[in-house]
PDB file of C-alpha atoms in Angstrom:
ATOM      1  CA  UNK A   1       0.000   0.000   0.000  1.00 63.00           C
ATOM      2  CA  UNK A   2       2.836   2.378   0.806  1.00 69.00           C
ATOM      3  CA  UNK A   3       4.403   1.722  -2.614  1.00 79.00           C
ATOM      4  CA  UNK A   4       1.126   2.541  -4.363  1.00 81.00           C
ATOM      5  CA  UNK A   5       0.745   5.808  -2.467  1.00 80.00           C
ATOM      6  CA  UNK A   6       4.345   6.748  -3.213  1.00 83.00           C
ATOM      7  CA  UNK A   7       3.928   5.994  -6.928  1.00 77.00           C
ATOM      8  CA  UNK A   8       0.696   8.007  -7.048  1.00 84.00           C
ATOM      9  CA  UNK A   9       2.458  10.958  -5.442  1.00 87.00           C
ATOM     10  CA  UNK A  10       5.362  10.804  -7.915  1.00 88.00           C
ATOM     11  CA  UNK A  11       3.072  10.498 -10.946  1.00 90.00           C
ATOM     12  CA  UNK A  12       0.884  13.349  -9.703  1.00 90.00           C
ATOM     13  CA  UNK A  13       3.946  15.556  -9.254  1.00 90.00           C
ATOM     14  CA  UNK A  14       5.162  14.692 -12.773  1.00 90.00           C
ATOM     15  CA  UNK A  15       1.754  15.552 -14.278  1.00 92.00           C
ATOM     16  CA  UNK A  16       1.708  18.889 -12.432  1.00 89.00           C
ATOM     17  CA  UNK A  17       5.183  19.687 -13.745  1.00 91.00           C
ATOM     18  CA  UNK A  18       4.153  18.789 -17.308  1.00 89.00           C
ATOM     19  CA  UNK A  19       1.047  20.976 -16.989  1.00 88.00           C
ATOM     20  CA  UNK A  20       3.264  23.845 -15.896  1.00 89.00           C
ATOM     21  CA  UNK A  21       5.534  23.302 -18.897  1.00 92.00           C
ATOM     22  CA  UNK A  22       2.522  23.214 -21.218  1.00 90.00           C
ATOM     23  CA  UNK A  23       1.307  26.524 -19.799  1.00 88.00           C
ATOM     24  CA  UNK A  24       4.749  28.048 -20.350  1.00 89.00           C
ATOM     25  CA  UNK A  25       4.882  26.667 -23.896  1.00 90.00           C
ATOM     26  CA  UNK A  26       1.403  28.058 -24.710  1.00 89.00           C
ATOM     27  CA  UNK A  27       2.372  31.480 -23.382  1.00 92.00           C
ATOM     28  CA  UNK A  28       5.614  31.523 -25.393  1.00 94.00           C
ATOM     29  CA  UNK A  29       3.756  30.342 -28.494  1.00 92.00           C
ATOM     30  CA  UNK A  30       1.174  33.139 -28.179  1.00 92.00           C
ATOM     31  CA  UNK A  31       3.942  35.708 -27.734  1.00 94.00           C
ATOM     32  CA  UNK A  32       5.579  34.392 -30.918  1.00 94.00           C
ATOM     33  CA  UNK A  33       2.307  34.528 -32.859  1.00 94.00           C
ATOM     34  CA  UNK A  34       1.835  38.098 -31.662  1.00 92.00           C
ATOM     35  CA  UNK A  35       5.307  39.065 -32.856  1.00 94.00           C
ATOM     36  CA  UNK A  36       4.618  37.443 -36.233  1.00 94.00           C
ATOM     37  CA  UNK A  37       1.326  39.346 -36.563  1.00 93.00           C
ATOM     38  CA  UNK A  38       2.938  42.657 -35.651  1.00 92.00           C
ATOM     39  CA  UNK A  39       5.735  42.128 -38.173  1.00 93.00           C
ATOM     40  CA  UNK A  40       3.445  41.155 -41.052  1.00 94.00           C
ATOM     41  CA  UNK A  41       1.025  44.012 -40.289  1.00 90.00           C
ATOM     42  CA  UNK A  42       3.896  46.482 -40.277  1.00 88.00           C
ATOM     43  CA  UNK A  43       5.587  45.187 -43.428  1.00 89.00           C
ATOM     44  CA  UNK A  44       2.392  44.528 -45.428  1.00 85.00           C
ATOM     45  CA  UNK A  45       0.486  47.693 -44.535  1.00 78.00           C
ATOM     46  CA  UNK A  46      -0.116  48.354 -48.236  1.00 83.00           C
ATOM     47  CA  UNK A  47      -2.134  45.142 -48.582  1.00 85.00           C
ATOM     48  CA  UNK A  48      -5.691  44.359 -47.525  1.00 86.00           C
ATOM     49  CA  UNK A  49      -6.663  42.662 -44.288  1.00 91.00           C
ATOM     50  CA  UNK A  50      -7.497  39.413 -46.112  1.00 92.00           C
ATOM     51  CA  UNK A  51      -3.985  39.221 -47.582  1.00 93.00           C
ATOM     52  CA  UNK A  52      -2.330  39.901 -44.213  1.00 94.00           C
ATOM     53  CA  UNK A  53      -4.540  37.321 -42.486  1.00 95.00           C
ATOM     54  CA  UNK A  54      -3.830  34.673 -45.122  1.00 95.00           C
ATOM     55  CA  UNK A  55      -0.075  35.265 -44.942  1.00 96.00           C
ATOM     56  CA  UNK A  56      -0.013  34.881 -41.166  1.00 96.00           C
ATOM     57  CA  UNK A  57      -2.180  31.751 -41.241  1.00 96.00           C
ATOM     58  CA  UNK A  58      -0.060  30.313 -44.059  1.00 95.00           C
ATOM     59  CA  UNK A  59       3.125  30.901 -42.076  1.00 95.00           C
ATOM     60  CA  UNK A  60       1.680  29.011 -39.111  1.00 94.00           C
ATOM     61  CA  UNK A  61       0.630  26.102 -41.310  1.00 92.00           C
ATOM     62  CA  UNK A  62      -2.551  24.802 -39.693  1.00 91.00           C
ATOM     63  CA  UNK A  63      -3.645  27.336 -37.101  1.00 95.00           C
ATOM     64  CA  UNK A  64      -6.495  26.407 -34.762  1.00 95.00           C
ATOM     65  CA  UNK A  65      -9.629  28.525 -34.362  1.00 96.00           C
ATOM     66  CA  UNK A  66      -8.066  29.907 -31.152  1.00 96.00           C
ATOM     67  CA  UNK A  67      -4.955  30.882 -33.128  1.00 96.00           C
ATOM     68  CA  UNK A  68      -7.088  32.573 -35.768  1.00 97.00           C
ATOM     69  CA  UNK A  69      -8.993  34.524 -33.121  1.00 97.00           C
ATOM     70  CA  UNK A  70      -5.667  35.659 -31.629  1.00 96.00           C
ATOM     71  CA  UNK A  71      -4.465  36.709 -35.093  1.00 96.00           C
ATOM     72  CA  UNK A  72      -7.642  38.741 -35.622  1.00 95.00           C
ATOM     73  CA  UNK A  73      -7.216  40.468 -32.275  1.00 94.00           C
ATOM     74  CA  UNK A  74      -3.639  41.459 -33.175  1.00 94.00           C
ATOM     75  CA  UNK A  75      -4.671  42.653 -36.637  1.00 93.00           C
ATOM     76  CA  UNK A  76      -7.661  44.495 -35.166  1.00 90.00           C
ATOM     77  CA  UNK A  77      -5.472  46.257 -32.624  1.00 88.00           C
ATOM     78  CA  UNK A  78      -2.811  47.326 -35.123  1.00 87.00           C
ATOM     79  CA  UNK A  79      -2.341  50.765 -36.665  1.00 82.00           C
ATOM     80  CA  UNK A  80      -2.577  49.026 -40.031  1.00 76.00           C
ATOM     81  CA  UNK A  81      -6.251  48.153 -39.488  1.00 80.00           C
ATOM     82  CA  UNK A  82      -7.432  51.224 -37.593  1.00 71.00           C
ATOM     83  CA  UNK A  83      -9.067  52.920 -40.555  1.00 68.00           C
ATOM     84  CA  UNK A  84     -10.131  49.782 -42.353  1.00 72.00           C
ATOM     85  CA  UNK A  85     -12.157  47.689 -39.905  1.00 73.00           C
ATOM     86  CA  UNK A  86     -15.358  49.706 -39.959  1.00 65.00           C
ATOM     87  CA  UNK A  87     -15.271  49.828 -43.751  1.00 66.00           C
ATOM     88  CA  UNK A  88     -15.683  46.043 -43.685  1.00 74.00           C
ATOM     89  CA  UNK A  89     -19.168  46.454 -42.173  1.00 78.00           C
ATOM     90  CA  UNK A  90     -18.525  43.704 -39.644  1.00 85.00           C
ATOM     91  CA  UNK A  91     -21.968  44.107 -38.087  1.00 84.00           C
ATOM     92  CA  UNK A  92     -24.012  44.752 -41.200  1.00 76.00           C
ATOM     93  CA  UNK A  93     -24.130  47.193 -44.070  1.00 67.00           C
ATOM     94  CA  UNK A  94     -27.491  48.797 -43.347  1.00 65.00           C
ATOM     95  CA  UNK A  95     -27.674  52.481 -44.185  1.00 70.00           C
ATOM     96  CA  UNK A  96     -28.638  55.041 -41.514  1.00 71.00           C
ATOM     97  CA  UNK A  97     -32.273  56.063 -41.179  1.00 74.00           C
ATOM     98  CA  UNK A  98     -33.480  58.620 -43.684  1.00 77.00           C
ATOM     99  CA  UNK A  99     -34.677  62.084 -42.671  1.00 78.00           C
ATOM    100  CA  UNK A 100     -38.232  62.026 -41.384  1.00 79.00           C
ATOM    101  CA  UNK A 101     -38.076  58.459 -40.108  1.00 86.00           C
ATOM    102  CA  UNK A 102     -36.002  59.096 -36.977  1.00 89.00           C
ATOM    103  CA  UNK A 103     -37.678  57.874 -33.811  1.00 92.00           C
ATOM    104  CA  UNK A 104     -40.532  56.124 -35.634  1.00 95.00           C
ATOM    105  CA  UNK A 105     -41.042  52.547 -34.355  1.00 97.00           C
ATOM    106  CA  UNK A 106     -43.260  50.110 -36.248  1.00 97.00           C
ATOM    107  CA  UNK A 107     -45.017  47.362 -34.293  1.00 97.00           C
ATOM    108  CA  UNK A 108     -48.143  45.247 -33.965  1.00 97.00           C
ATOM    109  CA  UNK A 109     -50.237  46.853 -31.275  1.00 95.00           C
ATOM    110  CA  UNK A 110     -51.280  44.948 -28.130  1.00 92.00           C
ATOM    111  CA  UNK A 111     -50.800  45.399 -24.377  1.00 91.00           C
ATOM    112  CA  UNK A 112     -47.377  43.748 -24.102  1.00 91.00           C
ATOM    113  CA  UNK A 113     -46.079  45.389 -27.265  1.00 94.00           C
ATOM    114  CA  UNK A 114     -47.248  48.775 -25.958  1.00 95.00           C
ATOM    115  CA  UNK A 115     -45.289  48.124 -22.736  1.00 94.00           C
ATOM    116  CA  UNK A 116     -42.166  47.259 -24.739  1.00 95.00           C
ATOM    117  CA  UNK A 117     -42.610  50.393 -26.873  1.00 96.00           C
ATOM    118  CA  UNK A 118     -42.731  52.596 -23.770  1.00 95.00           C
ATOM    119  CA  UNK A 119     -39.472  51.101 -22.502  1.00 95.00           C
ATOM    120  CA  UNK A 120     -37.675  51.431 -25.822  1.00 95.00           C
ATOM    121  CA  UNK A 121     -38.970  54.974 -26.352  1.00 94.00           C
ATOM    122  CA  UNK A 122     -37.199  56.149 -23.171  1.00 92.00           C
ATOM    123  CA  UNK A 123     -33.873  56.005 -24.987  1.00 86.00           C
ATOM    124  CA  UNK A 124     -34.985  57.333 -28.375  1.00 90.00           C
ATOM    125  CA  UNK A 125     -35.345  61.020 -29.026  1.00 89.00           C
ATOM    126  CA  UNK A 126     -38.715  61.873 -30.532  1.00 90.00           C
ATOM    127  CA  UNK A 127     -39.970  58.282 -30.346  1.00 94.00           C
ATOM    128  CA  UNK A 128     -43.382  57.726 -31.908  1.00 95.00           C
ATOM    129  CA  UNK A 129     -45.417  54.639 -32.756  1.00 96.00           C
ATOM    130  CA  UNK A 130     -46.297  53.383 -36.214  1.00 96.00           C
ATOM    131  CA  UNK A 131     -48.842  50.569 -36.014  1.00 97.00           C
ATOM    132  CA  UNK A 132     -48.873  47.699 -38.499  1.00 97.00           C
ATOM    133  CA  UNK A 133     -51.208  44.682 -38.871  1.00 97.00           C
ATOM    134  CA  UNK A 134     -48.380  42.108 -38.999  1.00 97.00           C
ATOM    135  CA  UNK A 135     -44.768  41.690 -37.922  1.00 97.00           C
ATOM    136  CA  UNK A 136     -43.723  41.261 -41.543  1.00 97.00           C
ATOM    137  CA  UNK A 137     -45.206  44.675 -42.386  1.00 97.00           C
ATOM    138  CA  UNK A 138     -43.364  46.170 -39.398  1.00 97.00           C
ATOM    139  CA  UNK A 139     -40.095  44.831 -40.857  1.00 97.00           C
ATOM    140  CA  UNK A 140     -41.042  46.125 -44.307  1.00 96.00           C
ATOM    141  CA  UNK A 141     -41.612  49.592 -42.841  1.00 96.00           C
ATOM    142  CA  UNK A 142     -37.956  49.687 -41.767  1.00 95.00           C
ATOM    143  CA  UNK A 143     -36.662  48.016 -44.923  1.00 93.00           C
ATOM    144  CA  UNK A 144     -38.582  50.538 -47.060  1.00 93.00           C
ATOM    145  CA  UNK A 145     -37.312  53.531 -45.008  1.00 92.00           C
ATOM    146  CA  UNK A 146     -40.702  54.421 -43.579  1.00 94.00           C
ATOM    147  CA  UNK A 147     -39.545  53.853 -39.973  1.00 95.00           C
ATOM    148  CA  UNK A 148     -36.213  53.862 -38.170  1.00 94.00           C
ATOM    149  CA  UNK A 149     -37.027  50.802 -36.030  1.00 96.00           C
ATOM    150  CA  UNK A 150     -39.511  48.005 -35.570  1.00 97.00           C
ATOM    151  CA  UNK A 151     -40.186  45.645 -32.653  1.00 97.00           C
ATOM    152  CA  UNK A 152     -40.111  41.847 -32.791  1.00 97.00           C
ATOM    153  CA  UNK A 153     -40.511  39.152 -30.127  1.00 97.00           C
ATOM    154  CA  UNK A 154     -37.367  37.003 -30.284  1.00 96.00           C
ATOM    155  CA  UNK A 155     -37.541  34.740 -27.212  1.00 95.00           C
ATOM    156  CA  UNK A 156     -39.877  33.547 -24.465  1.00 93.00           C
ATOM    157  CA  UNK A 157     -39.566  31.344 -21.416  1.00 90.00           C
ATOM    158  CA  UNK A 158     -41.790  28.657 -22.938  1.00 88.00           C
ATOM    159  CA  UNK A 159     -40.322  28.159 -26.434  1.00 90.00           C
ATOM    160  CA  UNK A 160     -36.850  29.690 -26.084  1.00 92.00           C
ATOM    161  CA  UNK A 161     -35.506  31.491 -29.136  1.00 94.00           C
ATOM    162  CA  UNK A 162     -38.192  32.284 -31.721  1.00 95.00           C
ATOM    163  CA  UNK A 163     -36.296  31.473 -34.893  1.00 93.00           C
ATOM    164  CA  UNK A 164     -39.184  32.367 -37.198  1.00 93.00           C
ATOM    165  CA  UNK A 165     -38.564  35.986 -36.178  1.00 96.00           C
ATOM    166  CA  UNK A 166     -34.801  35.572 -36.596  1.00 95.00           C
ATOM    167  CA  UNK A 167     -35.592  34.483 -40.156  1.00 92.00           C
ATOM    168  CA  UNK A 168     -37.291  37.868 -40.608  1.00 94.00           C
ATOM    169  CA  UNK A 169     -34.061  39.586 -39.561  1.00 94.00           C
ATOM    170  CA  UNK A 170     -32.291  37.662 -42.325  1.00 90.00           C
ATOM    171  CA  UNK A 171     -34.993  38.329 -44.900  1.00 92.00           C
ATOM    172  CA  UNK A 172     -35.156  42.091 -44.332  1.00 94.00           C
ATOM    173  CA  UNK A 173     -31.440  42.584 -43.488  1.00 92.00           C
ATOM    174  CA  UNK A 174     -32.230  44.002 -40.051  1.00 95.00           C
ATOM    175  CA  UNK A 175     -30.221  44.045 -36.807  1.00 95.00           C
ATOM    176  CA  UNK A 176     -31.087  43.872 -33.103  1.00 96.00           C
ATOM    177  CA  UNK A 177     -30.145  47.183 -31.457  1.00 94.00           C
ATOM    178  CA  UNK A 178     -31.623  46.654 -28.000  1.00 94.00           C
ATOM    179  CA  UNK A 179     -33.759  44.159 -26.069  1.00 96.00           C
ATOM    180  CA  UNK A 180     -36.182  44.240 -23.149  1.00 95.00           C
ATOM    181  CA  UNK A 181     -38.149  41.572 -21.314  1.00 94.00           C
ATOM    182  CA  UNK A 182     -41.878  41.918 -20.650  1.00 92.00           C
ATOM    183  CA  UNK A 183     -43.946  39.633 -18.384  1.00 87.00           C
ATOM    184  CA  UNK A 184     -47.659  39.037 -18.839  1.00 81.00           C
ATOM    185  CA  UNK A 185     -50.052  40.227 -16.149  1.00 75.00           C
ATOM    186  CA  UNK A 186     -49.895  37.100 -13.965  1.00 75.00           C
ATOM    187  CA  UNK A 187     -46.129  36.654 -14.410  1.00 70.00           C
ATOM    188  CA  UNK A 188     -46.522  33.206 -15.962  1.00 78.00           C
ATOM    189  CA  UNK A 189     -44.790  34.082 -19.206  1.00 85.00           C
ATOM    190  CA  UNK A 190     -41.959  36.451 -20.145  1.00 92.00           C
ATOM    191  CA  UNK A 191     -41.182  37.565 -23.686  1.00 93.00           C
ATOM    192  CA  UNK A 192     -37.988  39.215 -24.897  1.00 95.00           C
ATOM    193  CA  UNK A 193     -38.658  41.966 -27.426  1.00 96.00           C
ATOM    194  CA  UNK A 194     -36.013  43.346 -29.766  1.00 97.00           C
ATOM    195  CA  UNK A 195     -35.756  46.866 -31.075  1.00 97.00           C
ATOM    196  CA  UNK A 196     -34.624  46.273 -34.640  1.00 96.00           C
ATOM    197  CA  UNK A 197     -33.041  48.637 -37.160  1.00 94.00           C
ATOM    198  CA  UNK A 198     -31.075  48.675 -40.391  1.00 91.00           C
ATOM    199  CA  UNK A 199     -27.686  48.973 -38.679  1.00 87.00           C
ATOM    200  CA  UNK A 200     -25.904  48.805 -35.326  1.00 87.00           C
ATOM    201  CA  UNK A 201     -22.943  50.750 -33.974  1.00 77.00           C
ATOM    202  CA  UNK A 202     -19.772  49.075 -32.729  1.00 74.00           C
ATOM    203  CA  UNK A 203     -18.943  49.854 -29.088  1.00 72.00           C
ATOM    204  CA  UNK A 204     -15.179  50.322 -28.924  1.00 74.00           C
ATOM    205  CA  UNK A 205     -14.751  49.925 -25.167  1.00 75.00           C
ATOM    206  CA  UNK A 206     -13.332  47.052 -23.148  1.00 78.00           C
ATOM    207  CA  UNK A 207     -15.381  48.026 -20.101  1.00 81.00           C
ATOM    208  CA  UNK A 208     -18.709  47.644 -21.937  1.00 88.00           C
ATOM    209  CA  UNK A 209     -20.224  44.155 -22.077  1.00 92.00           C
ATOM    210  CA  UNK A 210     -22.217  43.499 -25.242  1.00 94.00           C
ATOM    211  CA  UNK A 211     -24.106  40.634 -26.800  1.00 95.00           C
ATOM    212  CA  UNK A 212     -23.143  39.791 -30.366  1.00 96.00           C
ATOM    213  CA  UNK A 213     -25.781  37.767 -32.227  1.00 96.00           C
ATOM    214  CA  UNK A 214     -25.020  36.218 -35.610  1.00 96.00           C
ATOM    215  CA  UNK A 215     -25.526  33.165 -37.763  1.00 94.00           C
ATOM    216  CA  UNK A 216     -23.209  31.071 -39.917  1.00 93.00           C
ATOM    217  CA  UNK A 217     -23.909  28.241 -42.322  1.00 89.00           C
ATOM    218  CA  UNK A 218     -21.989  24.969 -42.121  1.00 82.00           C
ATOM    219  CA  UNK A 219     -21.895  21.428 -40.808  1.00 76.00           C
ATOM    220  CA  UNK A 220     -23.155  21.741 -37.268  1.00 72.00           C
ATOM    221  CA  UNK A 221     -20.612  19.977 -35.042  1.00 76.00           C
ATOM    222  CA  UNK A 222     -17.460  21.407 -36.615  1.00 84.00           C
ATOM    223  CA  UNK A 223     -18.694  24.992 -36.894  1.00 89.00           C
ATOM    224  CA  UNK A 224     -20.100  25.156 -33.361  1.00 92.00           C
ATOM    225  CA  UNK A 225     -16.846  23.894 -31.857  1.00 92.00           C
ATOM    226  CA  UNK A 226     -14.692  26.276 -33.900  1.00 94.00           C
ATOM    227  CA  UNK A 227     -16.795  29.352 -33.125  1.00 95.00           C
ATOM    228  CA  UNK A 228     -17.038  28.572 -29.413  1.00 95.00           C
ATOM    229  CA  UNK A 229     -13.279  28.099 -29.135  1.00 96.00           C
ATOM    230  CA  UNK A 230     -12.610  31.367 -30.982  1.00 97.00           C
ATOM    231  CA  UNK A 231     -15.084  33.242 -28.769  1.00 97.00           C
ATOM    232  CA  UNK A 232     -13.527  31.792 -25.626  1.00 96.00           C
ATOM    233  CA  UNK A 233     -10.052  32.836 -26.780  1.00 96.00           C
ATOM    234  CA  UNK A 234     -11.314  36.423 -27.076  1.00 96.00           C
ATOM    235  CA  UNK A 235     -12.865  36.348 -23.606  1.00 96.00           C
ATOM    236  CA  UNK A 236     -16.431  35.718 -24.771  1.00 96.00           C
ATOM    237  CA  UNK A 237     -19.005  33.406 -23.226  1.00 94.00           C
ATOM    238  CA  UNK A 238     -21.877  31.712 -24.998  1.00 93.00           C
ATOM    239  CA  UNK A 239     -25.405  32.846 -24.171  1.00 93.00           C
ATOM    240  CA  UNK A 240     -27.166  30.551 -26.648  1.00 93.00           C
ATOM    241  CA  UNK A 241     -26.673  28.320 -29.690  1.00 94.00           C
ATOM    242  CA  UNK A 242     -29.456  27.085 -31.960  1.00 93.00           C
ATOM    243  CA  UNK A 243     -29.762  25.477 -35.376  1.00 90.00           C
ATOM    244  CA  UNK A 244     -32.242  25.602 -38.211  1.00 90.00           C
ATOM    245  CA  UNK A 245     -32.257  23.585 -41.448  1.00 87.00           C
ATOM    246  CA  UNK A 246     -30.977  25.112 -44.677  1.00 82.00           C
ATOM    247  CA  UNK A 247     -33.411  24.300 -47.507  1.00 78.00           C
ATOM    248  CA  UNK A 248     -30.762  24.169 -50.221  1.00 76.00           C
ATOM    249  CA  UNK A 249     -28.263  21.842 -48.455  1.00 74.00           C
ATOM    250  CA  UNK A 250     -29.127  18.690 -46.469  1.00 77.00           C
ATOM    251  CA  UNK A 251     -25.674  18.515 -44.887  1.00 79.00           C
ATOM    252  CA  UNK A 252     -25.490  22.085 -43.606  1.00 81.00           C
ATOM    253  CA  UNK A 253     -27.455  24.039 -41.029  1.00 88.00           C
ATOM    254  CA  UNK A 254     -27.878  27.724 -40.228  1.00 90.00           C
ATOM    255  CA  UNK A 255     -26.407  28.023 -36.751  1.00 93.00           C
ATOM    256  CA  UNK A 256     -27.436  30.932 -34.537  1.00 95.00           C
ATOM    257  CA  UNK A 257     -25.064  32.188 -31.833  1.00 96.00           C
ATOM    258  CA  UNK A 258     -25.366  34.752 -29.064  1.00 96.00           C
ATOM    259  CA  UNK A 259     -21.982  35.615 -27.532  1.00 97.00           C
ATOM    260  CA  UNK A 260     -21.412  37.875 -24.507  1.00 96.00           C
ATOM    261  CA  UNK A 261     -18.137  39.740 -24.929  1.00 95.00           C
ATOM    262  CA  UNK A 262     -16.580  43.164 -24.387  1.00 94.00           C
ATOM    263  CA  UNK A 263     -16.991  45.879 -26.992  1.00 91.00           C
ATOM    264  CA  UNK A 264     -13.441  45.749 -28.382  1.00 92.00           C
ATOM    265  CA  UNK A 265     -13.308  41.958 -28.571  1.00 94.00           C
ATOM    266  CA  UNK A 266     -16.685  41.961 -30.360  1.00 94.00           C
ATOM    267  CA  UNK A 267     -14.968  43.820 -33.224  1.00 92.00           C
ATOM    268  CA  UNK A 268     -12.194  41.217 -33.303  1.00 94.00           C
ATOM    269  CA  UNK A 269     -14.773  38.407 -33.211  1.00 96.00           C
ATOM    270  CA  UNK A 270     -16.620  40.035 -36.094  1.00 94.00           C
ATOM    271  CA  UNK A 271     -13.364  40.206 -38.058  1.00 94.00           C
ATOM    272  CA  UNK A 272     -12.695  36.499 -37.413  1.00 96.00           C
ATOM    273  CA  UNK A 273     -16.208  35.534 -38.521  1.00 96.00           C
ATOM    274  CA  UNK A 274     -16.099  37.684 -41.659  1.00 93.00           C
ATOM    275  CA  UNK A 275     -12.768  36.159 -42.700  1.00 95.00           C
ATOM    276  CA  UNK A 276     -13.598  32.535 -41.919  1.00 94.00           C
ATOM    277  CA  UNK A 277     -17.273  32.090 -42.824  1.00 92.00           C
ATOM    278  CA  UNK A 278     -18.796  33.191 -46.107  1.00 84.00           C
ATOM    279  CA  UNK A 279     -22.207  32.479 -44.586  1.00 85.00           C
ATOM    280  CA  UNK A 280     -21.622  34.851 -41.645  1.00 92.00           C
ATOM    281  CA  UNK A 281     -24.632  37.100 -41.045  1.00 93.00           C
ATOM    282  CA  UNK A 282     -24.566  39.661 -38.209  1.00 94.00           C
ATOM    283  CA  UNK A 283     -27.949  39.819 -36.441  1.00 95.00           C
ATOM    284  CA  UNK A 284     -27.417  42.137 -33.493  1.00 94.00           C
ATOM    285  CA  UNK A 285     -25.056  43.995 -31.198  1.00 94.00           C
ATOM    286  CA  UNK A 286     -26.332  45.574 -27.998  1.00 93.00           C
ATOM    287  CA  UNK A 287     -25.472  46.222 -24.366  1.00 91.00           C
ATOM    288  CA  UNK A 288     -26.399  43.323 -22.136  1.00 81.00           C
ATOM    289  CA  UNK A 289     -27.745  45.619 -19.411  1.00 62.00           C
ATOM    290  CA  UNK A 290     -30.466  46.721 -21.817  1.00 48.00           C
ATOM    291  CA  UNK A 291     -32.392  43.618 -20.769  1.00 47.00           C
ATOM    292  CA  UNK A 292     -34.734  44.406 -17.874  1.00 47.00           C
TER     293      UNK A 292
END
């Protein structure tokens, strides 16, 4: 028995030492990747971000999704990319609201929707309601530049995410700008409403926690694992993941993600997604504390 306990102690000590060496090796490897990124960004400043990203990835050989996220954070933080990132429309290419539409919110009128409108209107100068018979017509009012925003229910505590409404975001190229939660009168059901517009603004602050919502198209298991690892490397945590079938491809799915992350890292995550996934569609970017 004494020999077994001694052997266990020795093996445990060896494992701990190896873990320590692995941690040191990972740290040194990340420092080296950072130096490589800085050098390529500095020497290839006349090239586009895609070219710089491909050169760095090619030099590494077979970088992991964590490596790629690190590369995007170094590119995103470089002087080389400072004036270029926002031109890539990482969170959607919707144009700003036209004159005369500012503050106008389209929605289907009922008691809970009225409550959500009152909450959203607190933060919108000159907010005014524009009633529509259907949610689709509310989306069309924004798409057609008749309103600045519309309201959609996107989640409830009975069904979870309401992906039929997320499909409307895709169809009308709209983005979630803010959310609020409304309970019914007896408190038995809570619905999350989204204030939806044509575009969202990036929040370039590390001290601001945001939720980045987006979808990508691919084979479910591989894509989910890659995206979650990249988000974790940038300090993000997963709020939700859901899938919906893609009608044109039996093997692929549209995968919906909601990632909680700081404002600066959200930009780097958006860069990673735009470079890695042709099916990347930004669906929302908003402060987490907007939820009541």
